[in-house]
GROMACS .gro file of C-alpha atoms in nm:
model
  276
    1MET     CA    1   8.799  -8.206  -8.828
    2ARG     CA    2   8.622  -8.515  -8.958
    3ASN     CA    3   8.699  -8.882  -8.937
    4SER     CA    4   8.517  -9.160  -9.122
    5ILE     CA    5   8.543  -9.531  -9.058
    6VAL     CA    6   8.368  -9.765  -9.300
    7LEU     CA    7   8.309 -10.127  -9.204
    8SER     CA    8   8.153 -10.434  -9.363
    9PRO     CA    9   8.183 -10.333  -9.731
   10GLY     CA   10   7.991 -10.644  -9.834
   11LEU     CA   11   7.681 -10.497  -9.678
   12ALA     CA   12   7.693 -10.181  -9.886
   13ARG     CA   13   7.377 -10.028 -10.025
   14PRO     CA   14   7.291  -9.697 -10.192
   15SER     CA   15   7.336  -9.436  -9.922
   16THR     CA   16   7.022  -9.283  -9.773
   17PHE     CA   17   7.198  -9.138  -9.469
   18HIS     CA   18   7.136  -8.765  -9.471
   19THR     CA   19   7.263  -8.582  -9.165
   20THR     CA   20   7.108  -8.255  -9.062
   21ARG     CA   21   7.259  -7.978  -8.861
   22ARG     CA   22   7.088  -7.872  -8.791
   23SER     CA   23   5.985  -7.617  -6.155
   24PHE     CA   24   6.010  -7.305  -5.955
   25VAL     CA   25   5.826  -7.184  -5.646
   26THR     CA   26   5.869  -6.807  -5.607
   27THR     CA   27   5.676  -6.549  -5.808
   28ALA     CA   28   5.991  -6.462  -5.998
   29ALA     CA   29   6.053  -6.826  -6.068
   30LYS     CA   30   5.700  -6.876  -6.195
   31SER     CA   31   5.764  -6.612  -6.459
   32VAL     CA   32   6.064  -6.816  -6.574
   33ALA     CA   33   5.848  -7.125  -6.611
   34ALA     CA   34   5.564  -6.936  -6.777
   35ALA     CA   35   5.773  -6.757  -7.036
   36THR     CA   36   5.842  -7.066  -7.243
   37SER     CA   37   5.684  -6.975  -7.573
   38SER     CA   38   5.751  -6.719  -7.843
   39PRO     CA   39   5.586  -6.614  -8.169
   40ALA     CA   40   5.627  -6.853  -8.460
   41SER     CA   41   5.781  -6.569  -8.660
   42ALA     CA   42   6.073  -6.531  -8.416
   43PRO     CA   43   6.416  -6.576  -8.578
   44PRO     CA   44   6.600  -6.904  -8.514
   45LEU     CA   45   6.831  -6.913  -8.214
   46ASN     CA   46   7.205  -6.889  -8.253
   47PRO     CA   47   7.361  -7.240  -8.227
   48ARG     CA   48   7.574  -7.099  -7.944
   49TRP     CA   49   7.265  -6.985  -7.756
   50LEU     CA   50   7.369  -7.154  -7.430
   51SER     CA   51   7.709  -6.985  -7.394
   52GLU     CA   52   7.558  -6.652  -7.501
   53LEU     CA   53   7.270  -6.689  -7.254
   54GLN     CA   54   7.511  -6.768  -6.968
   55SER     CA   55   7.721  -6.462  -7.056
   56ARG     CA   56   7.414  -6.239  -7.063
   57ILE     CA   57   7.300  -6.371  -6.725
   58LYS     CA   58   7.640  -6.280  -6.578
   59ARG     CA   59   7.616  -5.930  -6.724
   60CYS     CA   60   7.265  -5.889  -6.583
   61ALA     CA   61   7.404  -5.960  -6.235
   62GLY     CA   62   7.595  -5.632  -6.261
   63LEU     CA   63   7.290  -5.426  -6.359
   64ASP     CA   64   7.084  -5.208  -6.126
   65LEU     CA   65   6.795  -5.451  -6.081
   66SER     CA   66   6.505  -5.429  -5.838
   67GLY     CA   67   6.457  -5.690  -5.568
   68GLN     CA   68   6.199  -5.880  -5.771
   69GLN     CA   69   6.418  -5.866  -6.080
   70LYS     CA   70   6.710  -6.007  -5.882
   71GLU     CA   71   6.490  -6.296  -5.771
   72GLU     CA   72   6.388  -6.353  -6.130
   73LEU     CA   73   6.752  -6.352  -6.240
   74ALA     CA   74   6.843  -6.601  -5.966
   75ALA     CA   75   6.560  -6.830  -6.075
   76LEU     CA   76   6.675  -6.799  -6.435
   77ARG     CA   77   7.033  -6.890  -6.344
   78LYS     CA   78   6.908  -7.189  -6.145
   79ALA     CA   79   6.698  -7.306  -6.440
   80VAL     CA   80   6.990  -7.286  -6.681
   81ASP     CA   81   7.238  -7.451  -6.443
   82GLY     CA   82   6.997  -7.733  -6.366
   83GLN     CA   83   6.859  -7.798  -6.714
   84TRP     CA   84   7.132  -7.694  -6.957
   85LEU     CA   85   7.192  -8.047  -7.087
   86GLU     CA   86   6.823  -8.126  -7.127
   87LEU     CA   87   6.767  -7.802  -7.319
   88LEU     CA   88   7.087  -7.817  -7.524
   89ALA     CA   89   7.032  -8.176  -7.640
   90GLY     CA   90   6.653  -8.188  -7.624
   91ARG     CA   91   6.628  -7.895  -7.863
   92GLU     CA   92   6.791  -8.123  -8.122
   93GLY     CA   93   6.562  -8.416  -8.043
   94PHE     CA   94   6.787  -8.612  -7.807
   95LEU     CA   95   6.599  -8.770  -7.517
   96THR     CA   96   6.776  -8.709  -7.187
   97GLY     CA   97   6.549  -8.869  -6.928
   98PRO     CA   98   6.625  -9.180  -6.719
   99GLY     CA   99   6.766  -9.460  -6.932
  100TRP     CA  100   6.824  -9.252  -7.244
  101ARG     CA  101   7.174  -9.137  -7.155
  102GLY     CA  102   7.401  -9.404  -7.299
  103LEU     CA  103   7.688  -9.260  -7.096
  104ASP     CA  104   7.593  -9.027  -6.812
  105ARG     CA  105   7.873  -8.804  -6.681
  106HIS     CA  106   8.132  -9.063  -6.776
  107THR     CA  107   8.474  -8.971  -6.637
  108VAL     CA  108   8.732  -8.870  -6.895
  109THR     CA  109   9.056  -9.030  -6.777
  110TRP     CA  110   9.415  -8.927  -6.832
  111GLY     CA  111   9.467  -9.243  -7.038
  112ASP     CA  112   9.193  -9.136  -7.283
  113GLN     CA  113   9.422  -8.861  -7.409
  114ASP     CA  114   9.655  -8.872  -7.707
  115ALA     CA  115  10.009  -8.925  -7.580
  116MET     CA  116  10.154  -8.782  -7.902
  117VAL     CA  117  10.010  -8.435  -7.840
  118LEU     CA  118  10.199  -8.192  -7.615
  119GLN     CA  119   9.882  -8.029  -7.484
  120GLY     CA  120   9.682  -8.348  -7.437
  121HIS     CA  121   9.329  -8.403  -7.559
  122VAL     CA  122   9.110  -8.710  -7.593
  123ASN     CA  123   9.236  -8.942  -7.867
  124ASN     CA  124   9.013  -8.933  -8.174
  125VAL     CA  125   8.945  -9.308  -8.160
  126VAL     CA  126   8.824  -9.280  -7.800
  127TYR     CA  127   8.528  -9.068  -7.913
  128ASN     CA  128   8.408  -9.364  -8.119
  129LYS     CA  129   8.454  -9.593  -7.818
  130TYR     CA  130   8.239  -9.359  -7.610
  131ALA     CA  131   7.973  -9.369  -7.882
  132GLU     CA  132   7.990  -9.749  -7.907
  133SER     CA  133   7.941  -9.802  -7.533
  134ALA     CA  134   7.660  -9.547  -7.527
  135ARG     CA  135   7.485  -9.708  -7.825
  136VAL     CA  136   7.476 -10.048  -7.654
  137ASN     CA  137   7.336  -9.891  -7.337
  138TRP     CA  138   7.082  -9.692  -7.541
  139LEU     CA  139   6.959 -10.013  -7.705
  140ARG     CA  140   6.954 -10.202  -7.376
  141ASN     CA  141   6.721  -9.935  -7.241
  142PHE     CA  142   6.453 -10.082  -7.469
  143ALA     CA  143   6.506 -10.421  -7.304
  144THR     CA  144   6.510 -10.298  -6.946
  145THR     CA  145   6.270 -10.003  -6.945
  146VAL     CA  146   6.086  -9.930  -7.269
  147ASP     CA  147   5.979 -10.283  -7.366
  148PRO     CA  148   6.076 -10.538  -7.097
  149GLU     CA  149   5.814 -10.779  -7.235
  150HIS     CA  150   6.055 -10.845  -7.524
  151LYS     CA  151   6.373 -10.819  -7.320
  152ASP     CA  152   6.539 -11.127  -7.470
  153GLU     CA  153   6.485 -11.015  -7.829
  154TRP     CA  154   6.624 -10.668  -7.759
  155ASP     CA  155   6.925 -10.815  -7.580
  156GLN     CA  156   6.992 -11.049  -7.872
  157LEU     CA  157   7.043 -10.750  -8.100
  158MET     CA  158   7.389 -10.725  -7.943
  159SER     CA  159   7.471 -11.092  -8.005
  160PRO     CA  160   7.514 -11.318  -8.313
  161LYS     CA  161   7.227 -11.550  -8.216
  162ASP     CA  162   6.924 -11.431  -8.411
  163ILE     CA  163   6.841 -11.087  -8.549
  164GLY     CA  164   7.140 -10.867  -8.470
  165LEU     CA  165   7.301 -10.538  -8.561
  166ILE     CA  166   7.620 -10.482  -8.759
  167MET     CA  167   7.790 -10.145  -8.784
  168ARG     CA  168   7.828 -10.058  -9.152
  169SER     CA  169   7.987  -9.717  -9.108
  170ILE     CA  170   8.052  -9.449  -8.851
  171LYS     CA  171   8.145  -9.089  -8.928
  172THR     CA  172   8.274  -8.863  -8.653
  173ASP     CA  173   8.271  -8.483  -8.660
  174TYR     CA  174   8.501  -8.337  -8.395
  175LYS     CA  175   8.388  -8.003  -8.251
  176PHE     CA  176   8.665  -7.920  -8.004
  177PRO     CA  177   8.948  -8.108  -7.827
  178MET     CA  178   8.803  -8.239  -7.501
  179ALA     CA  179   9.068  -8.308  -7.238
  180TYR     CA  180   9.121  -8.450  -6.889
  181PRO     CA  181   8.975  -8.370  -6.639
  182ASP     CA  182   8.617  -8.367  -6.764
  183HIS     CA  183   8.297  -8.570  -6.776
  184VAL     CA  184   8.123  -8.669  -7.098
  185THR     CA  185   7.757  -8.753  -7.153
  186VAL     CA  186   7.669  -8.940  -7.471
  187LEU     CA  187   7.318  -8.939  -7.617
  188HIS     CA  188   7.172  -9.113  -7.921
  189LYS     CA  189   6.875  -9.037  -8.142
  190LEU     CA  190   6.713  -9.188  -8.448
  191VAL     CA  191   6.793  -8.988  -8.761
  192SER     CA  192   6.492  -9.123  -8.951
  193LYS     CA  193   6.165  -9.290  -8.858
  194PRO     CA  194   6.191  -9.668  -8.913
  195THR     CA  195   5.936  -9.854  -9.124
  196TYR     CA  196   5.830 -10.218  -9.111
  197GLU     CA  197   6.055 -10.282  -9.411
  198SER     CA  198   6.361 -10.121  -9.252
  199ASP     CA  199   6.671 -10.340  -9.253
  200PHE     CA  200   6.897 -10.067  -9.120
  201ILE     CA  201   6.897  -9.803  -8.845
  202LEU     CA  202   7.048  -9.456  -8.874
  203LEU     CA  203   7.161  -9.300  -8.547
  204GLU     CA  204   7.330  -8.978  -8.442
  205ALA     CA  205   7.533  -8.961  -8.123
  206LEU     CA  206   7.600  -8.638  -7.935
  207LEU     CA  207   7.906  -8.633  -7.708
  208VAL     CA  208   7.874  -8.346  -7.461
  209SER     CA  209   8.151  -8.207  -7.241
  210GLU     CA  210   8.024  -8.117  -6.896
  211GLY     CA  211   8.318  -7.887  -6.829
  212HIS     CA  212   8.251  -7.679  -7.140
  213ARG     CA  213   7.874  -7.735  -7.162
  214ARG     CA  214   7.895  -7.792  -7.535
  215PRO     CA  215   7.920  -8.081  -7.784
  216ALA     CA  216   8.271  -8.218  -7.821
  217ALA     CA  217   8.182  -8.444  -8.114
  218ARG     CA  218   7.901  -8.599  -8.315
  219CYS     CA  219   7.895  -8.950  -8.456
  220PHE     CA  220   7.671  -9.063  -8.741
  221GLU     CA  221   7.612  -9.437  -8.738
  222ASP     CA  222   7.472  -9.655  -9.017
  223ILE     CA  223   7.374  -9.994  -8.873
  224VAL     CA  224   7.252 -10.299  -9.066
  225VAL     CA  225   6.993 -10.543  -8.932
  226TYR     CA  226   7.130 -10.893  -8.995
  227ASP     CA  227   6.977 -11.238  -8.951
  228TYR     CA  228   7.258 -11.463  -8.830
  229LYS     CA  229   7.047 -11.776  -8.883
  230THR     CA  230   6.990 -11.713  -9.254
  231ALA     CA  231   7.315 -11.518  -9.302
  232LYS     CA  232   7.151 -11.224  -9.475
  233ARG     CA  233   7.001 -10.885  -9.404
  234ALA     CA  234   6.654 -10.880  -9.252
  235PRO     CA  235   6.392 -10.626  -9.146
  236LEU     CA  236   6.342 -10.528  -8.786
  237LYS     CA  237   6.082 -10.723  -8.593
  238PRO     CA  238   5.742 -10.545  -8.594
  239PHE     CA  239   5.736 -10.478  -8.219
  240MET     CA  240   6.083 -10.321  -8.248
  241VAL     CA  241   5.961 -10.093  -8.523
  242ASP     CA  242   5.667  -9.990  -8.304
  243ARG     CA  243   5.891  -9.894  -8.013
  244LEU     CA  244   6.142  -9.715  -8.236
  245ARG     CA  245   5.869  -9.518  -8.411
  246GLU     CA  246   5.734  -9.411  -8.072
  247THR     CA  247   6.085  -9.304  -7.976
  248TYR     CA  248   6.121  -9.099  -8.294
  249GLU     CA  249   5.791  -8.924  -8.222
  250ALA     CA  250   5.909  -8.848  -7.867
  251GLN     CA  251   6.226  -8.697  -8.015
  252GLU     CA  252   6.022  -8.468  -8.239
  253GLN     CA  253   5.810  -8.356  -7.944
  254SER     CA  254   6.125  -8.289  -7.744
  255LYS     CA  255   6.242  -8.048  -8.015
  256ILE     CA  256   5.920  -7.849  -7.988
  257ASP     CA  257   5.909  -7.844  -7.608
  258CYS     CA  258   6.274  -7.749  -7.558
  259GLU     CA  259   6.269  -7.486  -7.832
  260GLU     CA  260   5.981  -7.312  -7.654
  261LYS     CA  261   6.155  -7.334  -7.316
  262VAL     CA  262   6.483  -7.196  -7.449
  263LYS     CA  263   6.314  -6.905  -7.623
  264GLY     CA  264   6.124  -6.834  -7.303
  265LEU     CA  265   6.450  -6.812  -7.107
  266VAL     CA  266   6.602  -6.584  -7.369
  267ASP     CA  267   6.294  -6.361  -7.353
  268ILE     CA  268   6.340  -6.320  -6.976
  269VAL     CA  269   6.703  -6.210  -7.019
  270GLU     CA  270   6.604  -5.959  -7.284
  271ARG     CA  271   6.333  -5.818  -7.058
  272LEU     CA  272   6.575  -5.781  -6.765
  273GLU     CA  273   6.832  -5.612  -6.989
  274LYS     CA  274   6.576  -5.360  -7.112
  275ALA     CA  275   6.432  -5.293  -6.766
  276ALA     CA  276   6.767  -5.209  -6.605
   0.00000   0.00000   0.00000
């Protein structure tokens, strides 16, 4: 199911928004941490790798494993339970560390649900509200943590005082009907690497259900940089471009690191399955 909302038609430009889908202590635990790489020729992981991995871990618990293998399985389960969000989102380039979670385990309330549906689920518009709140917090992280030296300029992006941001369009892809009770974490990432001529920002938001450990929706946001003093579009300030480019590079590194970690965890499960 897909929903598109287009705003500010006067700011339209030829579209360039292309979306893509894209530590342990014991000896057993050390093997979990060490097995985090795989050959470059390995086939790509199934998009549902997390649910499949959790199911395979449960099946391994019923196998005739040795004492050391049981320790290894316990360490593996602990790793997945403790890092599932970081691996699930980080593998796609979303940063999940302190400050980068626009909404962190936000409580889904009864009132967020659609009253017109017999078996209630979160109203479609509410997903966009989650993304909006998370986007503001994601941007404020630059003011408070990433670049506090320019705090005022970053904060002004959310106000009509100087250089600000205007939402041109938001497209929402719904993955499954999230419902009360649940908690949702919302993450943002840059879709493209900004340049010093950029007068727009392309973002993707990932809305993750904690109860289901899977994305409930994705939002694709096209945001214009606007100079309220001159009443026209304007490029980002150079220091903003610097910080955003660094963020994009960190996203790309996150993809590499998390891909290796996930494949390492899958390798451990396969080894335990074959050894039993």
